[in-house]
Coordinates of C-alpha atoms and ligand atoms in Angstrom, one line a residue:
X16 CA -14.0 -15.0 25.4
X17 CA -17.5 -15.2 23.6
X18 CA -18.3 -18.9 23.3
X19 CA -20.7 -17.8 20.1
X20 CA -19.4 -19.2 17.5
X21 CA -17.4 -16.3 15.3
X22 CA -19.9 -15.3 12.3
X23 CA -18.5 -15.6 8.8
X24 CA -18.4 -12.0 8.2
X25 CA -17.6 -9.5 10.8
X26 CA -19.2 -6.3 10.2
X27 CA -19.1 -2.9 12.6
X28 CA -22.2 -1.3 13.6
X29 CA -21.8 2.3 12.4
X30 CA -21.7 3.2 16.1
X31 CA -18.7 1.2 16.6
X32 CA -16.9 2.4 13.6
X33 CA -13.1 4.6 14.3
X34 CA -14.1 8.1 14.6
X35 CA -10.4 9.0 14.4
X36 CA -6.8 7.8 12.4
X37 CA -4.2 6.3 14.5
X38 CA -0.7 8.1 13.9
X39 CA 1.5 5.0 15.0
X40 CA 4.7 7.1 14.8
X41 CA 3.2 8.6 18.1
X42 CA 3.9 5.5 19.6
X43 CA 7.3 4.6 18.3
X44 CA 10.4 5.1 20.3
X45 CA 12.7 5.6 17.4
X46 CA 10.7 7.9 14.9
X47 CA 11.0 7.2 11.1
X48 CA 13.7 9.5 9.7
X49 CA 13.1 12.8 8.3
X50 CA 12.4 13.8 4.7
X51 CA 15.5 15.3 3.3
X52 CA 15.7 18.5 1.0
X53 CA 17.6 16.5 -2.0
X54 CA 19.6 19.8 -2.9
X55 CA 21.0 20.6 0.8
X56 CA 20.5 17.5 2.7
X57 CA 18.6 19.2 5.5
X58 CA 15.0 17.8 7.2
X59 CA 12.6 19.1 4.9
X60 CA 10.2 21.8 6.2
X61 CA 6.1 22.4 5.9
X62 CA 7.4 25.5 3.6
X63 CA 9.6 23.6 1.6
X64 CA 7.0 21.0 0.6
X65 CA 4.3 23.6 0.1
X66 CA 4.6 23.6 -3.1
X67 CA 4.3 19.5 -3.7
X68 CA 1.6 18.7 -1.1
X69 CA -1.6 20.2 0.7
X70 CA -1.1 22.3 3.5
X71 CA -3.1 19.6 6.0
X72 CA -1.4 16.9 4.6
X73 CA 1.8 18.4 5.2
X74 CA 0.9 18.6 8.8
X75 CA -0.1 15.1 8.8
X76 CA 3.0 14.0 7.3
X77 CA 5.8 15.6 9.7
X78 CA 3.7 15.4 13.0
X79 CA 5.5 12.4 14.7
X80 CA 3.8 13.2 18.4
X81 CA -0.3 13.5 17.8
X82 CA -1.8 10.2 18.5
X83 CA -5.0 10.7 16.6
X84 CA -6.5 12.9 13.7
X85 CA -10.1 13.3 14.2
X86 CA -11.7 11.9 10.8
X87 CA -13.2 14.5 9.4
X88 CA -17.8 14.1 8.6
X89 CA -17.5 14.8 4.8
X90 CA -14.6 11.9 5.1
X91 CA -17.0 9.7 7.1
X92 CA -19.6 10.2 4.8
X93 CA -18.1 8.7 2.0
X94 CA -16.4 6.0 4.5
X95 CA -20.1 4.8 4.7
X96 CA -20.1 4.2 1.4
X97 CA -18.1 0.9 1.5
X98 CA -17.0 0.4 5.0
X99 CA -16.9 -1.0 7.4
X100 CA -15.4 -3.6 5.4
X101 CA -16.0 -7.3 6.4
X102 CA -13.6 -9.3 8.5
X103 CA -14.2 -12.7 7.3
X104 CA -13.5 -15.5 9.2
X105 CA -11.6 -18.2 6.5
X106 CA -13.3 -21.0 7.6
X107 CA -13.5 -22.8 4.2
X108 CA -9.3 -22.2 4.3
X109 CA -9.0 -23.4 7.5
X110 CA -11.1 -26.5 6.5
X111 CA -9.3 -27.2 3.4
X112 CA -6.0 -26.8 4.8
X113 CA -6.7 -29.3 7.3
X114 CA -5.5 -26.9 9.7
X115 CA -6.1 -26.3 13.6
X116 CA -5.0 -21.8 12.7
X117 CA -8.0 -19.7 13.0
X118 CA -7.3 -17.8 9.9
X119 CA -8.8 -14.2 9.6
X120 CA -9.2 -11.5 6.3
X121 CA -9.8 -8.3 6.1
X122 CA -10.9 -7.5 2.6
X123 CA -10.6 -4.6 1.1
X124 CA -11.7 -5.1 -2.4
X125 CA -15.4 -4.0 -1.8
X126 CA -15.4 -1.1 -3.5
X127 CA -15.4 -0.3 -7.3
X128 CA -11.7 1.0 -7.4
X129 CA -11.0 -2.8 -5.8
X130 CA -8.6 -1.5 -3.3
X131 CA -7.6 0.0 0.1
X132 CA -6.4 2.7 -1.8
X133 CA -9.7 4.4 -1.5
X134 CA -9.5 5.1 2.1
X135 CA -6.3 7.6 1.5
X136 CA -7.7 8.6 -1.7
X137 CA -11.1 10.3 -0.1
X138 CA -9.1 11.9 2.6
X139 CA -6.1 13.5 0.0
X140 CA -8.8 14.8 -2.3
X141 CA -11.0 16.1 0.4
X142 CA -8.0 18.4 2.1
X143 CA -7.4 19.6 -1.8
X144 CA -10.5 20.5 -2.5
X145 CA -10.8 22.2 1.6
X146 CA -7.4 24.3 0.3
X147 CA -9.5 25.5 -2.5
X148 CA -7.2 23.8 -5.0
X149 CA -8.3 23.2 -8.8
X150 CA -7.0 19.4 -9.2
X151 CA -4.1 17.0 -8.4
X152 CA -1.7 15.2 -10.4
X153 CA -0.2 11.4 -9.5
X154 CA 1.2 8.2 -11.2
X155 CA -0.2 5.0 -11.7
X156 CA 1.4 1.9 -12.3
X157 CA -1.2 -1.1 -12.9
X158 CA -3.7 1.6 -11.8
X159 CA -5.5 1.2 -8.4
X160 CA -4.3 4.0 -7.1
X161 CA -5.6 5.9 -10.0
X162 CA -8.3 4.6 -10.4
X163 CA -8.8 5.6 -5.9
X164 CA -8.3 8.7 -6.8
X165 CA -10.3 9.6 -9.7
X166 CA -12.9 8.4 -8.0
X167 CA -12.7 10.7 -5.0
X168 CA -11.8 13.7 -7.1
X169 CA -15.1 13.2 -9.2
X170 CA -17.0 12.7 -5.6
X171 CA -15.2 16.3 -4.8
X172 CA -15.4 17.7 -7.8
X173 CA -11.9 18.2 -8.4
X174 CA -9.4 17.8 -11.5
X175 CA -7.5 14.6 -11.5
X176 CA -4.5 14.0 -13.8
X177 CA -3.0 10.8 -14.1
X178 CA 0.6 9.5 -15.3
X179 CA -0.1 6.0 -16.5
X180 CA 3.4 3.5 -16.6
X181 CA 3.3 3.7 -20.4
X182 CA 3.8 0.0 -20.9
X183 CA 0.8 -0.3 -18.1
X184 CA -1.6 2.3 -19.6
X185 CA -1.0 0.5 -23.7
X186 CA -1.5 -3.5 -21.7
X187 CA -4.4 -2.4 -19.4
X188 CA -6.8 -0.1 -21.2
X189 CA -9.7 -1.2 -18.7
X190 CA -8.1 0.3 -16.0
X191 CA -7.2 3.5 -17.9
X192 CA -11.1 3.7 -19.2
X193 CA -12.4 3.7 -15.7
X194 CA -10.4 6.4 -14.7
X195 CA -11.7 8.1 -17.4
X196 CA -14.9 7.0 -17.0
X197 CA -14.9 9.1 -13.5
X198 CA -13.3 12.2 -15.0
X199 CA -9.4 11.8 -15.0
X200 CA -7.2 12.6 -17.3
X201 CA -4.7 10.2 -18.7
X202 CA -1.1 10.2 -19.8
X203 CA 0.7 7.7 -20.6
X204 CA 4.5 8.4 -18.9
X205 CA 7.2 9.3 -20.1
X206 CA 5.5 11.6 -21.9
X207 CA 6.2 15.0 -23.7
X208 CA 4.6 16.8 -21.7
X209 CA 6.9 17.7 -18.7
X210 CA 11.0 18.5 -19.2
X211 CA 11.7 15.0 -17.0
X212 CA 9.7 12.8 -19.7
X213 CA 11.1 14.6 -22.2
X214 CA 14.6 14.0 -21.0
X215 CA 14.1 10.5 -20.1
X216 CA 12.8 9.6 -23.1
X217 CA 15.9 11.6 -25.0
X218 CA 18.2 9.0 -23.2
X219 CA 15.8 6.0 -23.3
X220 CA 13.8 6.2 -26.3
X221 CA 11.2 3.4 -26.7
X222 CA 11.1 2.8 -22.9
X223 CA 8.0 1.5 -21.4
X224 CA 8.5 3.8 -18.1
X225 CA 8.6 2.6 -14.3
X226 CA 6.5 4.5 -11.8
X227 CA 9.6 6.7 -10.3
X228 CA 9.5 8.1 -13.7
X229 CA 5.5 9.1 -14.0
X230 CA 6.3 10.5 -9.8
X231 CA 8.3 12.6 -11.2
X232 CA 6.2 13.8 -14.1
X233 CA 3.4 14.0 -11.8
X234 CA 5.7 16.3 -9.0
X235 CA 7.4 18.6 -12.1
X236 CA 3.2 18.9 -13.5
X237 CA 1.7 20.1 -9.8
X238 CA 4.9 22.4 -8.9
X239 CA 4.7 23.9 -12.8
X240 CA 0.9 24.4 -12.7
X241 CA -1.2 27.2 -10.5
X242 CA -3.7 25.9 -7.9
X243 CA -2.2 21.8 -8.6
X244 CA -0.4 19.7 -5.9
X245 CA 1.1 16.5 -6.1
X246 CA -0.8 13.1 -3.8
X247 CA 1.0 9.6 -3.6
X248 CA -1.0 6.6 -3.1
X249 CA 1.5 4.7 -0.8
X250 CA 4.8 5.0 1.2
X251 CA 4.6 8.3 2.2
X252 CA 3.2 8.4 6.7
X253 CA 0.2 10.8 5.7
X254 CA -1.1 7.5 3.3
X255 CA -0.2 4.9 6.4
X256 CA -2.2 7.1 9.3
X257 CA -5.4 7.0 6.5
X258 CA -4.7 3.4 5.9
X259 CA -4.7 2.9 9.8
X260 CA -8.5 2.8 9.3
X261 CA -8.0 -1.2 8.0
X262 CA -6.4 -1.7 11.3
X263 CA -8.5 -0.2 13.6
X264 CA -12.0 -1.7 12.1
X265 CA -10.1 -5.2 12.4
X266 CA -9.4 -4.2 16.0
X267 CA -12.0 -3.6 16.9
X268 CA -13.9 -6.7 14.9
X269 CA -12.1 -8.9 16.9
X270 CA -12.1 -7.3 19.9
X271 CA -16.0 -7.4 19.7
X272 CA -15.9 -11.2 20.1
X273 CA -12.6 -11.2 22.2
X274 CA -10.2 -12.6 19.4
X275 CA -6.3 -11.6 19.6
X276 CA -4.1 -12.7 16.6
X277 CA -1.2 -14.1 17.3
X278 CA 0.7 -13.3 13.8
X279 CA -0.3 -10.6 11.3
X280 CA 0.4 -10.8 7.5
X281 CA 0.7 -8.1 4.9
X282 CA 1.9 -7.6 1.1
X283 CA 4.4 -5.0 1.4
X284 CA 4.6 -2.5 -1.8
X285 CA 5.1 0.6 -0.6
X286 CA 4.0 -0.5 2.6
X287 CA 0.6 1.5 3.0
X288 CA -2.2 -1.3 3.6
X289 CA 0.6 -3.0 5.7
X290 CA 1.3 -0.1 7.5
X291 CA -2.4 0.6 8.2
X292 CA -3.5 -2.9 8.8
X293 CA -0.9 -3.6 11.8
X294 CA -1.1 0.0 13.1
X295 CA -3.2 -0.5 16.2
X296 CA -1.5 -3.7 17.3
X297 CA 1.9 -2.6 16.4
X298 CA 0.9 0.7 19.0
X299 CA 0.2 -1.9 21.6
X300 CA 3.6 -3.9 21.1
X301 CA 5.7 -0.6 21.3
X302 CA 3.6 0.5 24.5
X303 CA 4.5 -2.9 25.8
X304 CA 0.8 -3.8 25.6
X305 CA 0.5 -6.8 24.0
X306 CA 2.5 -8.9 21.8
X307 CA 2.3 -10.0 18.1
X308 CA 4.5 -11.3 15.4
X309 CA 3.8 -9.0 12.0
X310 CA 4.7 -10.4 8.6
X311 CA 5.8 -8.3 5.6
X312 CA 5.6 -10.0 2.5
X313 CA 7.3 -8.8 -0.3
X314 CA 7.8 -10.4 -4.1
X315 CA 11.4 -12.4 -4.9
X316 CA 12.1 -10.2 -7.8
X317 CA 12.0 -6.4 -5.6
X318 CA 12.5 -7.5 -2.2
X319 CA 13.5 -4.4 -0.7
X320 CA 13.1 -5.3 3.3
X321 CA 15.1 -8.4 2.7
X322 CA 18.1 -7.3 -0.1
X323 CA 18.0 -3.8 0.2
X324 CA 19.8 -1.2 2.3
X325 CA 18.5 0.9 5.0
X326 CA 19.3 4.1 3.6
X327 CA 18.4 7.7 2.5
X328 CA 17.5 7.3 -1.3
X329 CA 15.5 9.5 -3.9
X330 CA 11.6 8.0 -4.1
X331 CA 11.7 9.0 -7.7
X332 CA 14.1 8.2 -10.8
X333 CA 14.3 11.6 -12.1
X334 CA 15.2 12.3 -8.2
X335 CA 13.1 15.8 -8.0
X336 CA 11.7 14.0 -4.8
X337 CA 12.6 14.2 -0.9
X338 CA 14.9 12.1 0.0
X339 CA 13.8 9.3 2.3
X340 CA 15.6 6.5 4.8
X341 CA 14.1 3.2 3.9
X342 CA 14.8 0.3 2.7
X343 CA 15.6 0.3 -0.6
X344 CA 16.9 -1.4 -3.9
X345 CA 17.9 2.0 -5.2
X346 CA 15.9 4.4 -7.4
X347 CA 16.9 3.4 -10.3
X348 CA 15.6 -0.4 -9.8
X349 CA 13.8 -1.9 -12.3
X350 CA 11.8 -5.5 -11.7
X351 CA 12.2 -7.8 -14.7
X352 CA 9.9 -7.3 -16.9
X353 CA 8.3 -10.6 -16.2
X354 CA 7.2 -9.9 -12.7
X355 CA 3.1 -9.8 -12.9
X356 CA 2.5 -9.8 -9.3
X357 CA 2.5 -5.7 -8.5
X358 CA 4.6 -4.4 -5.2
X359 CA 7.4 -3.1 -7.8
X360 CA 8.1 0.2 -6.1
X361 CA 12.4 0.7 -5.0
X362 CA 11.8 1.9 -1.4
X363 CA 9.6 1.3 1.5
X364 CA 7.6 3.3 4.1
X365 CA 10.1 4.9 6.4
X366 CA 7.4 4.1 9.2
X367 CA 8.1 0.4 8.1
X368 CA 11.3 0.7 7.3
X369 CA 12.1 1.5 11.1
X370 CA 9.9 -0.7 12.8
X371 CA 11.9 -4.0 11.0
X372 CA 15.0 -2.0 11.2
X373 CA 14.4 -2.1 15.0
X374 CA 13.5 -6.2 14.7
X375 CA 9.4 -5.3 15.5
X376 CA 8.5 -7.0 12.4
X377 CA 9.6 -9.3 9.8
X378 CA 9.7 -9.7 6.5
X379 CA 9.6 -12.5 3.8
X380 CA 10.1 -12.5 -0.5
X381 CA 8.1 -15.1 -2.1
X382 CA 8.3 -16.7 -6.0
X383 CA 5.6 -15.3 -7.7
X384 CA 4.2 -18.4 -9.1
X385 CA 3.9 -19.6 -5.5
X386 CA 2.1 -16.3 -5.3
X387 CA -0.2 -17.4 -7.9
X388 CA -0.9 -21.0 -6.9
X389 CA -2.4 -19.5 -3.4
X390 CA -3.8 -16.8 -4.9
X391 CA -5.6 -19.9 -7.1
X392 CA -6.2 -22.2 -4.1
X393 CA -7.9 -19.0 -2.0
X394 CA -10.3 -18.4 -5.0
X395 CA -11.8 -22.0 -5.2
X396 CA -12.6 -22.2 -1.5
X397 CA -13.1 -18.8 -0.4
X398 CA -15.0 -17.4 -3.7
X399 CA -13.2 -14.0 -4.1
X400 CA -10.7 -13.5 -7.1
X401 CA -7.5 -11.4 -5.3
X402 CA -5.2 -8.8 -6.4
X403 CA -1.7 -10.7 -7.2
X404 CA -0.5 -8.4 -4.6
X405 CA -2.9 -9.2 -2.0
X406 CA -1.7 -13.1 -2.7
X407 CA 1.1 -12.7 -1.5
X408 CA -0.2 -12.4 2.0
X409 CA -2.5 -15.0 0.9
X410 CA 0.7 -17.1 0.1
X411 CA 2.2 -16.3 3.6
X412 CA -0.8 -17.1 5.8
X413 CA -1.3 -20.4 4.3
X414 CA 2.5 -21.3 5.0
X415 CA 1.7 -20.1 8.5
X416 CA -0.9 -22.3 8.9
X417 CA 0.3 -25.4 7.3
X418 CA 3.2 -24.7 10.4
X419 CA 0.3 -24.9 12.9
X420 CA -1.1 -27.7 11.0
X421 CA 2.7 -29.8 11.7
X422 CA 2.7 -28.4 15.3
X423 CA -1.0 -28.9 16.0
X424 CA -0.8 -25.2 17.6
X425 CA -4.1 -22.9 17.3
X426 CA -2.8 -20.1 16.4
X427 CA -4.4 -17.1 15.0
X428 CA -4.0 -15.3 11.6
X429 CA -5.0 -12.0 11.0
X430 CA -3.9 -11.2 7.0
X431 CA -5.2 -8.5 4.7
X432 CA -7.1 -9.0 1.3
X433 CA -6.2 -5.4 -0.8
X434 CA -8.1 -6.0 -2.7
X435 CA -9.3 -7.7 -6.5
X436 CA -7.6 -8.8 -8.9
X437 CA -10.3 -8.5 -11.9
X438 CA -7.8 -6.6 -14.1
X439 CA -5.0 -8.8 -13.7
X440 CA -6.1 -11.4 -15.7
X441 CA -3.8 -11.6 -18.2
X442 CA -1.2 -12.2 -15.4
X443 CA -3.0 -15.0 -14.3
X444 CA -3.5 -16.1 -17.8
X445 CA 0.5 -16.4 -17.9
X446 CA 0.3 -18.6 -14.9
X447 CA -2.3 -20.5 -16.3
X448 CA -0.5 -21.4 -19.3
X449 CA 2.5 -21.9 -17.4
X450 CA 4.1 -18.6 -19.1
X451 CA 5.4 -17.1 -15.7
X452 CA 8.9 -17.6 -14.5
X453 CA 10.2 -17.2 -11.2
X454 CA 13.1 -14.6 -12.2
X455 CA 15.0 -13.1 -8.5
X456 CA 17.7 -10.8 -9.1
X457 CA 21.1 -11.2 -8.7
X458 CA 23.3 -10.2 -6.4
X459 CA 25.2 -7.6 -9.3
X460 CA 22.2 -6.4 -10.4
X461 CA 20.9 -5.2 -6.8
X462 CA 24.5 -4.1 -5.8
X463 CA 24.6 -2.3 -9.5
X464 CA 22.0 -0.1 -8.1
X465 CA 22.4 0.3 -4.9
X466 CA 25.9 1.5 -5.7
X467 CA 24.3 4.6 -6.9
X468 CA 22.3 5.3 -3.3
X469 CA 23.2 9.4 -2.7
X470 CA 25.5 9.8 -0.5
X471 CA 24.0 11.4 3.3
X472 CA 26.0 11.9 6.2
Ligands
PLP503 C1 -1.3 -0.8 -4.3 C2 -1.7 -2.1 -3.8 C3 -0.9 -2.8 -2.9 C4 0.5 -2.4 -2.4 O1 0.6 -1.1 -1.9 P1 0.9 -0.8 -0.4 O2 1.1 0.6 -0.3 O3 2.1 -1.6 0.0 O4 -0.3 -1.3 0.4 C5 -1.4 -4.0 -2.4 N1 -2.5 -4.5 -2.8 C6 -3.3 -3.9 -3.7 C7 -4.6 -4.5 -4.2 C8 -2.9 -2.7 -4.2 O5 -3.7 -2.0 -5.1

């Protein structure tokens, strides 16, 4: 162990950056679950989901046994844009907490889209642009994601259409305008333009949409249109062996000054940054390696991992999607409508889903006002402004720590910061004026849903 003291911010040398993704699924001794065809129940094929996704994607997605995927230089080149990002060392946490944890971040809001999302986003648009596609189509809920990936379209020169959550694209125009501003398209959805919109909003008129609905719009828009596919921003394995980059700089970060975490925290959505962040160490806890506790944390009011089913459910409401095993509240979940803090998808990665299925990892739900309050207490000692989502790792690490702090153990926390939360002011206005409630679901309502999981034998 170095006996120099740990510098605030850890930053690679571009020698010692990953050269490579790290396919945890590799590693794993149960594999995730296969996609299903939703019309004949059988493991979906490369040829089946040729018309959805890229061609090298496809690979990516159903290849369960290559460790690593070389990063490809045009890939890199843009990675040098904003990474490595820092590892900071929380020391003005620690201090304020009072407590003996060493607490680590890796932040991934250093970049203008304010998310990890960019790091799938570069690598989807890249392979669509390599297949001589025209453009993509995707959903958006609060809008990182499309905000990631207009961004790497306009670096790629490729079209980028974007289904907005309607009641997200009317509440955050900001968002919506900087997609715009690199060259997306934006709808808000349901919309008129696809026969799923149409027919949801038939049976639901004056709904405000839910992001299974604009998946669905997106996948009917890419299938319908010559020289378009379909890219998700989360859950799906191709996103997690991207996001595996977060992991692997952190790795190695530490490993430069001979730190090993002993517990490592996440927000869980669809379970991409998550996925990515603990990649690396997870890989060494399968191999029997090295040993860590990991920490999903997921919001009160769609706690999938800790009310949901482990089951084979439709990713989408208008259920044109594979179906996946995960954990899952059912597709046709909706958070109330006063959740602020993000992470509202059903499901969860089927990488993810297995690993806690298999007692690897756990998971947590938190209140989202006790979201907000560490979100808060982070900001005044450690000067960034988080993602609500984000916060709830924040939330989790602190706990953590306050435990050390009763036990006087050292322990070591490795969370990750997604990213900024800039556009989610008015959420934090709510808490401010102490608008937000706490609202968890009940027991009917998640059993209401999950009633309606398809049946797979
Ligand atoms: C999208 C997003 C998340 C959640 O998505 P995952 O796929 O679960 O990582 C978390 N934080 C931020 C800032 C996001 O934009």
């Amino acid at each position: 162990m170095s006996t120099e003291k740990i510098p605030y911010k850890i930053y690679l040398e571009e020698n010692e950056m990953p050269k490579a993704w790290y396919n945890l699924r590799a590693d794993m001794k149960n594999k995730p679950a296969p996609l299903l065809n939703p019309a004949t129940h059988e493991p979906m094929s490369a040829k089946d989901l040729a018309p959805v996704f890229c061609d090298e994607l496809i690979k990516q997605e159903l290849d369960d046994t290559t460790p690593y995927f070389p990063i490809p230089d045009e890939i890199l080149d843009f990675y040098k844009m904003y990474r490595p990002s820092p590892l900071v060392r929380a020391y003005c946490l620690e201090k304020a907490l009072g407590t003996p944890a060493k607490i680590y971040y890796k932040f991934e809001g250093n970049n203008t889209s304010g998310s990890h999302k960019l790091n799938s986003a570069i690598a989807q648009a890249y392979y669509a642009k390599k297949q001589g596609l025209k453009g993509v189509t995707t959903e958006t809920g609060a809008g990182q994601w499309g905000t990631a990936l207009a961004m790497a379209c306009a670096y790629f020169g490729l079209d980028c259409k974007v289904y907005m959550v309607k009641v997200s694209y009317e509440q955050k125009p900001f968002r919506r305008e900087v997609m715009r501003t690199y060259g997306a398209s934006v709808t808000p959805s349901p919309s008129m333009e696809t026969n799923v919109g149409r027919k949801i909003l038939a049976e639901h008129p004056g709904t405000t949409g839910s992001l299974g609905c604009a998946i669905s719009e997106a996948v009917e828009k890419a299938t319908s249109t010559e020289g378009y596919r379909y890219v998700l921003g989360s859950v799906l394995n191709q996103v997690l062996l991207h996001q595996s980059i977060i992991g692997l700089e952190s790795k190695a970060a530490l490993d430069k000054y001979g730190v090993k975490p002993d517990i490592i925290i996440g927000c869980a959505g669809g379970g991409s940054n998550l996925g990515g962040l603990i990649s690396p160490f997870m890989g060494e806890k399968v191999r029997g390696e090295a040993d860590y506790r990991f920490i999903a944390v997921e919001p009160a009011s769609c706690p999938s991992f800790t009310r949901g089913n482990f089951a084979y459910d439709f990713c989408d409401t208008g259920m044109v999607c594979p179906l996946a095993k995960m954990y899952t509240l059912g597709s046709g979940f909706i958070p109330s409508a006063s959740h602020a803090g993000g992470l509202r998808y059903h499901g969860m990665s089927s990488v993810l889903s297995q690993l806690y299925h298999d007692g690897l990892m756990e998971a947590v739900s938190v209140l989202q006002t006790d979201v907000f309050r560490a979100a808060e207490e982070f900001a005044r000692v450690e000067g960034i402004l988080p993602a609500p989502e984000s916060s709830h790792a924040i939330k989790v690490a602190i706990d953590e720590a306050m435990k050390c702090k009763e036990t006087g153990e050292e322990k070591t926390i490795l969370f990750g910061l997604t990213g900024t939360g800039y556009f989610d002011m008015l959420a934090y206005q709510k808490f401010h004026d102490g608008k937000m409630d706490d609202y968890v679901p009940t027991d009917a309502e998640i059993n209401e849903s999950l009633d309606k999981l398809p049946a797979v034998d």
